[in-house]
Amino acid sequence: MDATPLQIAAFVILGTVFSVYALLDGFDLGIGMLFPWLGTSDKEKSAVLATIAPVWDGNEVWLVMGGAYLFAFFPPAFGGALSTLGAPVLIAVFALMLRAVAFEFWYRKETPRAVWEAVLCIASWLVTLIFGIAFGCVMSGLDITDRGAGALLRSLLSPLPLVTGSAGCALFLLHGLAWSSAKTPVSIAGRARLMVKRVAPIALLTSAAWTLVLAITLPSALSKPLFWIGIALTAAGIAAVTIKPLSERLPLPFYSGLAIAGAMVTALTAHFPSIIRAPLSAGESLTAASSSSSSALLGTMVPFASLWILVIAAFTLFVYRTFKRRTTGEEHGY
Amino acid sequence: MESLLLLRIQFGLAIGLHYLFPVATIGLATQILFFQAIGYFTRNETYTRISAWLTAIFAPLFVCGVATGLLMPFLFGTGWSRFSVFSGEIFGSILAIEATVAFTLESVFLAIMLFGKNRVSPRFYLFASFCVFLGTHLSVFFIVAANSWMQTPSGFAVENGHIVVTSLREAILNPSTVARFLHVLTAAWIAGTVIVCALAAGCLLRKKAEAIARPMLTAGAIWLFIMPIAQLILGHEHILNVLHHQPVKSAAYEGIFVTTRSAPLYIAGVPDAKRDTVLFGIRIPGLLSILQAFDPNAEVKGLHEYPRNTWPPVNVIFTTFHAMVGIGFTLIGAGILALFLLVRKKLHTTRWFLTALPWLVPLPFLANELGWIGTEIGRQPWLIWGVLKTADSFTPAVHPGGVIISMIVLVIIYAVLVTALTGALRTIIKAGPGQGAA
């Protein structure tokens, strides 16, 4: 059964929403992961946090949108993935909840800052790692009919999920550091720039390993041009973020973002048309063709979503422009 | 069976606690826009300062709302996979529209509202506050639409064991959406109103920033007079809607077991579903017939018209409903008193009234929770009224131990969150409206 144009469009919308989520929340997760080491004083840390304070909430909306569109477009995949991956997903969501309040309460001095700093750091690592592993798992094979803890652990800890988690962490770290280099006062930016050069080789290595495992797991990907374009974008992005100077006209996060976008294109191209791939032993995969909502629903929601995503993108760009200046550490005046 | 009960408690706990934050932020977003608009158009800085103070209080509450709300869509999938697969086409779509239209508008303009005051013009800042207001209200509309669709489903057909959309518009504007939307919205506005009154009263009692607190309390008193009375009318409309579309639920709300002419209205009592009567009932003869049909002799259908296995738990929903209505009348009383004192020019000096106002703050929140419990328990045994039973909706192979652990973690997270929030709010409220840039 081949996917209809509407089903393909639904897949593309879903992929776009999750990719934008990775692109946007990627840098604030990356900053969270390195938060204790990016600034040396409270003022510096405050400047680091101010680079993401106005935008993290909007970034996470894309995750909620992704979940909701999966629910609307491919209900069996939503129910299957979340009920099977319930425990790890809930851990990630709990971590996201704590992270969200950590931003807010770190600024206020009623509770000890060290606590929120630790919460922010640990939660950011957990979220990135779990989402990476879960994404890898959905691509490599997840048996949504067998819900034993042992089977779940085996599919989570298989090669593709593990390299996806590692590459995800490395790319988000790189993205967060690039964002810090572009947005913080010069003293912190210099430090972040040095860290970029140290993290970039790790990102390159893990991404290469990930691509290799992906190609072995899903060999049909090798014949799709987009797969190779994605790889080229990722490699070019990582290279550029390493060698371009801070004064470059296009800011550094553009290049790290390019690397993440490339990786998402690679992954989704290889994954298509599966939504949740079943392991070899467990029957049919859920695909865009077999698990979608009715064409009447897609016919209404696909145009709606396409139009609105453009509108939101415009809004989002506007906010990023409003807060484009480097931070000082004196913000948070409301 | 055990899993089902645990999952219901898990979902109820998660959404019941989360619900408190949106109630506060929807009410506050309205008050912020109200005071900011007055400040902008009259060029009176007093009002701008009130709105800035409310914005500072709004910020941590909103963050907590976002943080706790993140969990909700995921719980549909983890605990209620059969419901998700069955109805995702409509239910998921409404959530997707909410996220796309409302959450984005909210979060984008919230950034301007909280961090961009010095980077945009006052006019644009007002526009940003309006967009946050609009975003929160669109969010209420769509989440209430999704909820109402479970109460009065429409715009669908069932094919191959799951729901297929026939009209998304009809599903969103299902028969109870508008009545419920107005009722829930007004309930949140009342919460915002009571918070404003309490904050202003606190300042006057401590003789702090009185020049700002006085007009704030005056405006608050007028809102407090209007909104609960408006709610009386809208709440009545809503209950008539329930009577029309979910008559068995309406009979349980009112504690009517046997179909009667000239049915009494119970003010209080303890329904006993085994003996088919309301014990210790305080009742006004004939009033329920008048309320439902404007006719003292009108017939009111009792629970016995319907098979017993479709009755919701009568005790729970009778009690929550009557407690909610009781709170409503308490707030109507407070509003009338506030207006009376305002007209007599004693509002700002009557110390016992000023002292009482902060104690009203929990009431609208409690009423919101009670109303929600009544409406959801009243939907039982259905998850989607007349279409899908709750007992057929949950994830079959869920691990009970895991659900219990998730609830413990959730309670710990809330404890941490509320501790930090209380500290932050105490600082902001103590600082008063005079601080910082207006």
CSV table of N, CA, C and O in Angstrom, one decimal, chain B residues 105-213:
chain,number,residue,atom,x,y,z
B,105,LEU,N,0.8,31.7,19.9
B,105,LEU,CA,0.5,33.1,20.1
B,105,LEU,C,0.9,33.5,21.5
B,105,LEU,O,1.6,34.6,21.7
B,106,GLU,N,0.5,32.7,22.5
B,106,GLU,CA,0.8,33.0,23.9
B,106,GLU,C,2.3,33.1,24.1
B,106,GLU,O,2.8,34.1,24.7
B,107,SER,N,3.1,32.1,23.7
B,107,SER,CA,4.5,32.0,24.1
B,107,SER,C,5.3,33.1,23.4
B,107,SER,O,6.2,33.7,24.0
B,108,VAL,N,4.9,33.4,22.1
B,108,VAL,CA,5.7,34.4,21.3
B,108,VAL,C,5.5,35.7,22.0
B,108,VAL,O,6.4,36.5,22.2
B,109,PHE,N,4.2,36.1,22.3
B,109,PHE,CA,4.0,37.4,22.8
B,109,PHE,C,4.3,37.6,24.3
B,109,PHE,O,4.5,38.7,24.8
B,110,LEU,N,4.3,36.4,24.9
B,110,LEU,CA,4.7,36.4,26.3
B,110,LEU,C,6.2,36.9,26.5
B,110,LEU,O,6.5,37.6,27.4
B,111,ALA,N,7.0,36.5,25.5
B,111,ALA,CA,8.4,36.9,25.5
B,111,ALA,C,8.5,38.4,25.5
B,111,ALA,O,9.3,39.0,26.2
B,112,ILE,N,7.7,39.1,24.6
B,112,ILE,CA,7.6,40.5,24.5
B,112,ILE,C,7.1,41.1,25.9
B,112,ILE,O,7.6,42.1,26.4
B,113,MET,N,6.0,40.5,26.4
B,113,MET,CA,5.4,41.0,27.6
B,113,MET,C,6.3,41.0,28.8
B,113,MET,O,6.4,41.9,29.6
B,114,LEU,N,7.1,39.9,28.9
B,114,LEU,CA,8.0,39.8,30.1
B,114,LEU,C,9.3,40.4,29.9
B,114,LEU,O,9.9,40.9,30.8
B,115,PHE,N,9.9,40.3,28.7
B,115,PHE,CA,11.3,40.7,28.5
B,115,PHE,C,11.5,41.9,27.6
B,115,PHE,O,12.6,42.4,27.4
B,116,GLY,N,10.4,42.3,26.9
B,116,GLY,CA,10.6,43.2,25.8
B,116,GLY,C,10.1,44.6,26.0
B,116,GLY,O,10.0,45.4,25.1
B,117,LYS,N,9.8,45.0,27.3
B,117,LYS,CA,9.1,46.3,27.5
B,117,LYS,C,10.0,47.4,27.0
B,117,LYS,O,9.4,48.4,26.4
B,118,ASN,N,11.3,47.3,27.1
B,118,ASN,CA,12.1,48.4,26.7
B,118,ASN,C,12.6,48.3,25.3
B,118,ASN,O,13.3,49.1,24.8
B,119,ARG,N,12.1,47.3,24.6
B,119,ARG,CA,12.6,47.1,23.2
B,119,ARG,C,11.5,47.4,22.2
B,119,ARG,O,11.7,47.3,21.0
B,120,VAL,N,10.2,47.6,22.7
B,120,VAL,CA,9.1,47.9,21.8
B,120,VAL,C,8.4,49.1,22.2
B,120,VAL,O,8.6,49.5,23.4
B,121,SER,N,7.6,49.7,21.4
B,121,SER,CA,6.8,50.9,21.7
B,121,SER,C,5.7,50.5,22.7
B,121,SER,O,5.3,49.4,22.8
B,122,PRO,N,5.2,51.5,23.5
B,122,PRO,CA,4.1,51.2,24.4
B,122,PRO,C,2.9,50.7,23.7
B,122,PRO,O,2.2,49.8,24.2
B,123,ARG,N,2.7,51.2,22.5
B,123,ARG,CA,1.5,50.7,21.7
B,123,ARG,C,1.7,49.2,21.4
B,123,ARG,O,0.8,48.4,21.5
B,124,PHE,N,2.9,48.9,20.9
B,124,PHE,CA,3.2,47.5,20.6
B,124,PHE,C,3.1,46.6,21.8
B,124,PHE,O,2.7,45.5,21.8
B,125,TYR,N,3.6,47.2,23.0
B,125,TYR,CA,3.6,46.4,24.2
B,125,TYR,C,2.1,46.1,24.6
B,125,TYR,O,1.8,45.0,25.0
B,126,LEU,N,1.2,47.0,24.4
B,126,LEU,CA,-0.2,46.8,24.7
B,126,LEU,C,-0.7,45.7,23.7
B,126,LEU,O,-1.5,44.8,24.1
B,127,PHE,N,-0.3,45.8,22.5
B,127,PHE,CA,-0.7,44.8,21.5
B,127,PHE,C,-0.2,43.4,21.9
B,127,PHE,O,-0.9,42.4,21.8
B,128,ALA,N,1.0,43.3,22.4
B,128,ALA,CA,1.6,42.0,22.9
B,128,ALA,C,0.7,41.5,24.1
B,128,ALA,O,0.4,40.3,24.1
B,129,SER,N,0.3,42.4,25.0
B,129,SER,CA,-0.5,41.9,26.1
B,129,SER,C,-1.9,41.4,25.6
B,129,SER,O,-2.4,40.4,26.1
B,130,PHE,N,-2.4,42.1,24.5
B,130,PHE,CA,-3.6,41.7,24.0
B,130,PHE,C,-3.5,40.3,23.3
B,130,PHE,O,-4.3,39.4,23.5
B,131,CYS,N,-2.3,40.0,22.7
B,131,CYS,CA,-2.1,38.7,22.0
B,131,CYS,C,-2.0,37.6,23.1
B,131,CYS,O,-2.4,36.5,22.9
B,132,VAL,N,-1.3,37.9,24.2
B,132,VAL,CA,-1.2,36.9,25.3
B,132,VAL,C,-2.6,36.6,25.8
B,132,VAL,O,-3.0,35.5,26.0
B,133,PHE,N,-3.4,37.7,26.0
B,133,PHE,CA,-4.8,37.5,26.4
B,133,PHE,C,-5.6,36.7,25.4
B,133,PHE,O,-6.2,35.7,25.8
B,134,LEU,N,-5.4,37.0,24.1
B,134,LEU,CA,-6.1,36.3,23.1
B,134,LEU,C,-5.7,34.8,23.1
B,134,LEU,O,-6.5,33.9,23.0
B,135,GLY,N,-4.4,34.6,23.2
B,135,GLY,CA,-3.8,33.2,23.2
B,135,GLY,C,-4.4,32.4,24.3
B,135,GLY,O,-4.8,31.3,24.1
B,136,THR,N,-4.4,33.0,25.5
B,136,THR,CA,-4.9,32.2,26.7
B,136,THR,C,-6.4,31.8,26.4
B,136,THR,O,-6.8,30.8,26.7
B,137,HIS,N,-7.1,32.8,25.8
B,137,HIS,CA,-8.6,32.6,25.7
B,137,HIS,C,-8.8,31.6,24.5
B,137,HIS,O,-9.8,30.8,24.6
B,138,LEU,N,-8.0,31.6,23.5
B,138,LEU,CA,-8.2,30.6,22.4
B,138,LEU,C,-7.9,29.3,23.0
B,138,LEU,O,-8.5,28.3,22.7
B,139,SER,N,-6.9,29.2,23.9
B,139,SER,CA,-6.5,27.9,24.5
B,139,SER,C,-7.7,27.4,25.3
B,139,SER,O,-8.0,26.2,25.2
B,140,VAL,N,-8.3,28.3,26.1
B,140,VAL,CA,-9.5,27.8,26.8
B,140,VAL,C,-10.6,27.3,25.9
B,140,VAL,O,-11.1,26.2,26.1
B,141,PHE,N,-10.8,28.1,24.8
B,141,PHE,CA,-11.8,27.7,23.9
B,141,PHE,C,-11.6,26.2,23.3
B,141,PHE,O,-12.5,25.4,23.4
B,142,PHE,N,-10.4,26.0,22.9
B,142,PHE,CA,-10.1,24.7,22.2
B,142,PHE,C,-10.1,23.6,23.2
B,142,PHE,O,-10.5,22.5,22.9
B,143,ILE,N,-9.5,23.8,24.4
B,143,ILE,CA,-9.4,22.7,25.3
B,143,ILE,C,-10.8,22.4,25.9
B,143,ILE,O,-11.2,21.2,26.1
B,144,VAL,N,-11.7,23.4,26.0
B,144,VAL,CA,-13.0,23.2,26.4
B,144,VAL,C,-13.8,22.5,25.3
B,144,VAL,O,-14.7,21.6,25.5
B,145,ALA,N,-13.5,22.9,24.0
B,145,ALA,CA,-14.1,22.2,22.9
B,145,ALA,C,-13.8,20.7,22.9
B,145,ALA,O,-14.7,19.9,22.7
B,146,ALA,N,-12.5,20.4,23.2
B,146,ALA,CA,-12.1,19.0,23.2
B,146,ALA,C,-12.9,18.3,24.4
B,146,ALA,O,-13.4,17.2,24.2
B,147,ASN,N,-12.9,18.9,25.5
B,147,ASN,CA,-13.6,18.4,26.7
B,147,ASN,C,-15.1,18.2,26.4
B,147,ASN,O,-15.7,17.1,26.7
B,148,SER,N,-15.7,19.2,25.8
B,148,SER,CA,-17.1,19.2,25.5
B,148,SER,C,-17.4,18.1,24.5
B,148,SER,O,-18.5,17.5,24.5
B,149,TRP,N,-16.5,17.9,23.6
B,149,TRP,CA,-16.7,16.8,22.6
B,149,TRP,C,-16.9,15.4,23.2
B,149,TRP,O,-17.6,14.6,22.8
B,150,MET,N,-16.1,15.3,24.4
B,150,MET,CA,-16.3,14.0,25.1
B,150,MET,C,-17.7,13.9,25.8
B,150,MET,O,-18.2,12.8,26.1
B,151,GLN,N,-18.2,15.1,26.1
B,151,GLN,CA,-19.5,15.1,26.8
B,151,GLN,C,-20.7,15.0,25.8
B,151,GLN,O,-21.6,14.3,26.0
B,152,THR,N,-20.6,15.8,24.7
B,152,THR,CA,-21.6,15.8,23.7
B,152,THR,C,-21.0,15.6,22.3
B,152,THR,O,-20.9,16.6,21.6
B,153,PRO,N,-20.5,14.4,22.0
B,153,PRO,CA,-19.8,14.2,20.8
B,153,PRO,C,-20.7,14.4,19.6
B,153,PRO,O,-21.9,14.1,19.6
B,154,SER,N,-20.1,15.0,18.5
B,154,SER,CA,-20.8,15.2,17.3
B,154,SER,C,-19.7,15.4,16.2
B,154,SER,O,-18.6,15.5,16.4
B,155,GLY,N,-20.2,15.4,14.9
B,155,GLY,CA,-19.3,15.6,13.8
B,155,GLY,C,-18.5,14.4,13.4
B,155,GLY,O,-17.4,14.5,12.9
B,156,PHE,N,-19.0,13.1,13.7
B,156,PHE,CA,-18.2,11.9,13.5
B,156,PHE,C,-19.0,10.7,13.1
B,156,PHE,O,-20.2,10.8,13.3
B,157,ALA,N,-18.4,9.7,12.6
B,157,ALA,CA,-19.0,8.4,12.4
B,157,ALA,C,-18.0,7.4,13.0
B,157,ALA,O,-16.8,7.7,13.1
B,158,VAL,N,-18.5,6.2,13.4
B,158,VAL,CA,-17.6,5.1,13.8
B,158,VAL,C,-17.4,4.1,12.7
B,158,VAL,O,-18.4,3.6,12.2
B,159,GLU,N,-16.2,4.0,12.2
B,159,GLU,CA,-15.9,3.1,11.1
B,159,GLU,C,-14.7,2.2,11.5
B,159,GLU,O,-13.7,2.7,12.0
B,160,ASN,N,-14.8,0.9,11.2
B,160,ASN,CA,-13.7,0.0,11.5
B,160,ASN,C,-13.2,0.1,12.9
B,160,ASN,O,-12.0,0.1,13.2
B,161,GLY,N,-14.1,0.4,13.9
B,161,GLY,CA,-13.7,0.4,15.3
B,161,GLY,C,-13.0,1.7,15.7
B,161,GLY,O,-12.4,1.7,16.8
B,162,HIS,N,-13.0,2.7,14.9
B,162,HIS,CA,-12.5,4.0,15.4
B,162,HIS,C,-13.3,5.1,14.8
B,162,HIS,O,-14.0,5.0,13.8
B,163,ILE,N,-13.0,6.3,15.4
B,163,ILE,CA,-13.8,7.5,15.0
B,163,ILE,C,-13.3,8.1,13.7
B,163,ILE,O,-12.1,8.2,13.5
B,164,VAL,N,-14.2,8.4,12.8
B,164,VAL,CA,-13.8,9.1,11.5
B,164,VAL,C,-14.6,10.4,11.5
B,164,VAL,O,-15.8,10.4,11.8
B,165,VAL,N,-13.9,11.4,11.1
B,165,VAL,CA,-14.5,12.8,11.2
B,165,VAL,C,-15.5,12.9,10.0
B,165,VAL,O,-15.3,12.5,8.9
B,166,THR,N,-16.6,13.5,10.3
B,166,THR,CA,-17.5,13.9,9.2
B,166,THR,C,-17.5,15.5,9.1
B,166,THR,O,-17.6,16.0,8.0
B,167,SER,N,-17.4,16.1,10.2
B,167,SER,CA,-17.3,17.6,10.2
B,167,SER,C,-16.5,18.1,11.4
B,167,SER,O,-17.0,18.0,12.5
B,168,LEU,N,-15.3,18.6,11.2
B,168,LEU,CA,-14.4,19.0,12.3
B,168,LEU,C,-15.1,20.2,13.0
B,168,LEU,O,-15.0,20.4,14.2
B,169,ARG,N,-15.7,21.1,12.1
B,169,ARG,CA,-16.3,22.3,12.6
B,169,ARG,C,-17.4,21.9,13.6
B,169,ARG,O,-17.6,22.4,14.7
B,170,GLU,N,-18.2,20.9,13.2
B,170,GLU,CA,-19.3,20.4,14.1
B,170,GLU,C,-18.8,19.8,15.4
B,170,GLU,O,-19.4,19.9,16.4
B,171,ALA,N,-17.6,19.1,15.2
B,171,ALA,CA,-17.0,18.5,16.4
B,171,ALA,C,-16.6,19.5,17.4
B,171,ALA,O,-16.7,19.4,18.6
B,172,ILE,N,-15.9,20.6,16.8
B,172,ILE,CA,-15.4,21.7,17.7
B,172,ILE,C,-16.6,22.5,18.3
B,172,ILE,O,-16.6,22.7,19.5
B,173,LEU,N,-17.6,22.8,17.5
B,173,LEU,CA,-18.7,23.6,18.0
B,173,LEU,C,-19.8,22.6,18.3
B,173,LEU,O,-21.0,22.7,17.9
B,174,ASN,N,-19.5,21.6,19.1
B,174,ASN,CA,-20.5,20.6,19.5
B,174,ASN,C,-21.5,21.2,20.4
B,174,ASN,O,-21.3,22.3,20.9
B,175,PRO,N,-22.6,20.5,20.7
B,175,PRO,CA,-23.7,21.2,21.4
B,175,PRO,C,-23.4,21.9,22.8
B,175,PRO,O,-24.1,22.8,23.2
B,176,SER,N,-22.3,21.4,23.4
B,176,SER,CA,-22.1,22.0,24.8
B,176,SER,C,-20.9,22.9,24.8
B,176,SER,O,-20.5,23.5,25.8
B,177,THR,N,-20.1,23.1,23.7
B,177,THR,CA,-18.9,23.9,23.7
B,177,THR,C,-19.2,25.3,24.2
B,177,THR,O,-18.5,25.8,25.1
B,178,VAL,N,-20.1,26.0,23.5
B,178,VAL,CA,-20.2,27.4,23.8
B,178,VAL,C,-20.7,27.7,25.2
B,178,VAL,O,-20.1,28.5,25.9
B,179,ALA,N,-21.7,26.9,25.7
B,179,ALA,CA,-22.2,27.1,27.1
B,179,ALA,C,-21.1,26.8,28.1
B,179,ALA,O,-20.9,27.6,29.0
B,180,ARG,N,-20.3,25.7,27.8
B,180,ARG,CA,-19.2,25.4,28.8
B,180,ARG,C,-18.1,26.4,28.7
B,180,ARG,O,-17.5,26.8,29.7
B,181,PHE,N,-17.8,26.9,27.5
B,181,PHE,CA,-16.7,27.8,27.3
B,181,PHE,C,-17.0,29.1,28.1
B,181,PHE,O,-16.2,29.6,28.9
B,182,LEU,N,-18.2,29.6,28.0
B,182,LEU,CA,-18.6,30.9,28.7
B,182,LEU,C,-18.5,30.6,30.2
B,182,LEU,O,-18.1,31.5,31.0
B,183,HIS,N,-19.0,29.5,30.7
B,183,HIS,CA,-19.0,29.2,32.1
B,183,HIS,C,-17.6,29.1,32.7
B,183,HIS,O,-17.3,29.7,33.7
B,184,VAL,N,-16.7,28.3,32.0
B,184,VAL,CA,-15.4,28.1,32.4
B,184,VAL,C,-14.6,29.4,32.4
B,184,VAL,O,-13.8,29.7,33.3
B,185,LEU,N,-14.8,30.2,31.3
B,185,LEU,CA,-14.1,31.4,31.2
B,185,LEU,C,-14.4,32.4,32.3
B,185,LEU,O,-13.5,33.0,32.9
B,186,THR,N,-15.7,32.5,32.5
B,186,THR,CA,-16.2,33.4,33.6
B,186,THR,C,-15.6,33.0,34.9
B,186,THR,O,-15.2,33.8,35.8
B,187,ALA,N,-15.5,31.7,35.1
B,187,ALA,CA,-15.0,31.2,36.4
B,187,ALA,C,-13.5,31.6,36.6
B,187,ALA,O,-13.1,32.0,37.7
B,188,ALA,N,-12.8,31.6,35.5
B,188,ALA,CA,-11.4,32.0,35.6
B,188,ALA,C,-11.3,33.5,35.7
B,188,ALA,O,-10.4,34.0,36.5
B,189,TRP,N,-12.2,34.3,35.1
B,189,TRP,CA,-12.2,35.7,35.3
B,189,TRP,C,-12.5,36.1,36.7
B,189,TRP,O,-11.9,37.0,37.3
B,190,ILE,N,-13.4,35.3,37.3
B,190,ILE,CA,-13.7,35.6,38.8
B,190,ILE,C,-12.4,35.4,39.6
B,190,ILE,O,-12.1,36.2,40.5
B,191,ALA,N,-11.7,34.3,39.3
B,191,ALA,CA,-10.5,34.1,40.0
B,191,ALA,C,-9.5,35.3,39.9
B,191,ALA,O,-8.9,35.7,40.9
B,192,GLY,N,-9.3,35.8,38.7
B,192,GLY,CA,-8.5,37.0,38.5
B,192,GLY,C,-9.0,38.2,39.3
B,192,GLY,O,-8.2,38.9,39.9
B,193,THR,N,-10.3,38.3,39.2
B,193,THR,CA,-10.9,39.5,40.0
B,193,THR,C,-10.6,39.4,41.5
B,193,THR,O,-10.2,40.4,42.1
B,194,VAL,N,-10.8,38.2,42.0
B,194,VAL,CA,-10.6,38.0,43.5
B,194,VAL,C,-9.1,38.3,43.8
B,194,VAL,O,-8.8,38.9,44.8
B,195,ILE,N,-8.2,37.8,42.9
B,195,ILE,CA,-6.8,38.0,43.2
B,195,ILE,C,-6.5,39.5,43.2
B,195,ILE,O,-5.8,40.0,44.1
B,196,VAL,N,-7.0,40.3,42.3
B,196,VAL,CA,-6.8,41.7,42.2
B,196,VAL,C,-7.3,42.4,43.5
B,196,VAL,O,-6.7,43.2,44.1
B,197,CYS,N,-8.6,42.0,43.9
B,197,CYS,CA,-9.1,42.6,45.1
B,197,CYS,C,-8.3,42.3,46.3
B,197,CYS,O,-8.0,43.2,47.2
B,198,ALA,N,-7.8,41.0,46.4
B,198,ALA,CA,-7.0,40.6,47.6
B,198,ALA,C,-5.7,41.4,47.6
B,198,ALA,O,-5.3,41.8,48.7
B,199,LEU,N,-5.0,41.5,46.5
B,199,LEU,CA,-3.8,42.2,46.4
B,199,LEU,C,-3.9,43.7,46.9
B,199,LEU,O,-3.2,44.2,47.7
B,200,ALA,N,-5.0,44.3,46.3
B,200,ALA,CA,-5.2,45.7,46.7
B,200,ALA,C,-5.5,45.9,48.1
B,200,ALA,O,-5.0,46.8,48.8
B,201,ALA,N,-6.4,45.0,48.7
B,201,ALA,CA,-6.7,45.0,50.1
B,201,ALA,C,-5.5,44.9,51.0
B,201,ALA,O,-5.4,45.6,52.0
B,202,GLY,N,-4.6,43.9,50.6
B,202,GLY,CA,-3.4,43.7,51.3
B,202,GLY,C,-2.6,45.0,51.4
B,202,GLY,O,-2.1,45.3,52.5
B,203,CYS,N,-2.4,45.7,50.3
B,203,CYS,CA,-1.7,47.0,50.3
B,203,CYS,C,-2.3,48.0,51.3
B,203,CYS,O,-1.7,48.7,52.1
B,204,LEU,N,-3.7,48.1,51.2
B,204,LEU,CA,-4.4,49.1,52.0
B,204,LEU,C,-4.2,48.8,53.5
B,204,LEU,O,-4.0,49.7,54.3
B,205,LEU,N,-4.3,47.5,53.8
B,205,LEU,CA,-4.1,47.1,55.2
B,205,LEU,C,-2.7,47.4,55.7
B,205,LEU,O,-2.6,47.8,56.9
B,206,ARG,N,-1.7,47.2,54.9
B,206,ARG,CA,-0.3,47.5,55.3
B,206,ARG,C,0.1,48.9,55.0
B,206,ARG,O,1.2,49.3,55.2
B,207,LYS,N,-0.9,49.7,54.6
B,207,LYS,CA,-0.6,51.1,54.3
B,207,LYS,C,0.5,51.3,53.3
B,207,LYS,O,1.4,52.1,53.5
B,208,LYS,N,0.5,50.5,52.3
B,208,LYS,CA,1.6,50.5,51.3
B,208,LYS,C,1.1,50.8,49.9
B,208,LYS,O,0.1,50.3,49.5
B,209,ALA,N,1.7,51.8,49.2
B,209,ALA,CA,1.3,52.1,47.9
B,209,ALA,C,-0.2,52.4,47.8
B,209,ALA,O,-0.8,51.9,46.9
B,210,GLU,N,-0.7,53.1,48.7
B,210,GLU,CA,-2.1,53.3,48.8
B,210,GLU,C,-2.7,54.0,47.6
B,210,GLU,O,-3.8,53.7,47.1
B,211,ALA,N,-1.9,54.9,47.0
B,211,ALA,CA,-2.4,55.7,45.9
B,211,ALA,C,-2.7,54.8,44.7
B,211,ALA,O,-3.5,55.1,43.8
B,212,ILE,N,-1.9,53.7,44.6
B,212,ILE,CA,-2.2,52.7,43.5
B,212,ILE,C,-3.2,51.7,43.9
B,212,ILE,O,-4.1,51.3,43.1
B,213,ALA,N,-3.2,51.3,45.2
B,213,ALA,CA,-4.1,50.2,45.7
B,213,ALA,C,-5.6,50.7,45.6
B,213,ALA,O,-6.5,49.9,45.4
